[in-house]
């Protein structure tokens, strides 16, 4: 009779952790043959070989390593659901998350929902458009747009961010639409302040071309405020697609020079370091990964 898939995963994860089928059988109080059958059944279900086996040792395949990593998280979540008193003890504590301030409108409802689901977990949320010092600030996980250059990060891609040059329909009716980047000098400009330089953020365009806004009419340190200024007709600005999309769809804003828009930036969810991680951090990491990937 086929075993429960969750039980198959539990046997596999124990075998992977111990690196020995006999040791796994002893720990779980089952026969070594039962461990072998469970692994073989899981291999049939996944269509992948999970272990390289010979007479001396068993070693995880590349697919097996990934299944082991994901399986441990899933088993921990099930354990938390079915063992509420133990889960309360394991979950108690702080999770510190860093993300760009521009993602406030996306993250806030998700983190509020997570806080309601897991009242034992304390969330410490650091929103800033400057990259956090993950060591000094003791960041547990974060979200970052663009390339992650630190190879010690455990990161997964969750979405992409496009940068759009936009203006209100009313502004363009009064001032005209620029035909190329050189004509931007004749227009009112809105921009977000780069706190690290004290100057407006550089705009990015296709092929690596950039534009530094000058004579900025409306300079703020918050992307939502800038979007509101553009909607109000104060000038042209470059904003993330998720800010502009509702206003584009309603006809309030229009995209300018779309053929010059840069390639989308990757959006990643990351943990700052490899190694052991608490259940509460794993839960928030998996929750945000599922929610943000689904929203893409």
Tab-separated table of N, CA, C and O in Angstrom, residues 233 272 275:
chain	number	residue	atom	x	y	z
A	233	UNK	N	0.550	66.517	-12.056
A	233	UNK	CA	0.953	67.317	-13.211
A	233	UNK	C	2.150	68.202	-12.986
A	233	UNK	O	2.375	69.160	-13.746
A	272	UNK	N	20.859	36.836	4.701
A	272	UNK	CA	22.231	37.334	4.602
A	272	UNK	C	23.309	36.270	4.721
A	272	UNK	O	24.438	36.518	4.337
A	275	UNK	N	23.608	28.540	6.518
A	275	UNK	CA	23.704	27.880	7.808
A	275	UNK	C	22.362	27.767	8.490
A	275	UNK	O	21.312	28.037	7.894
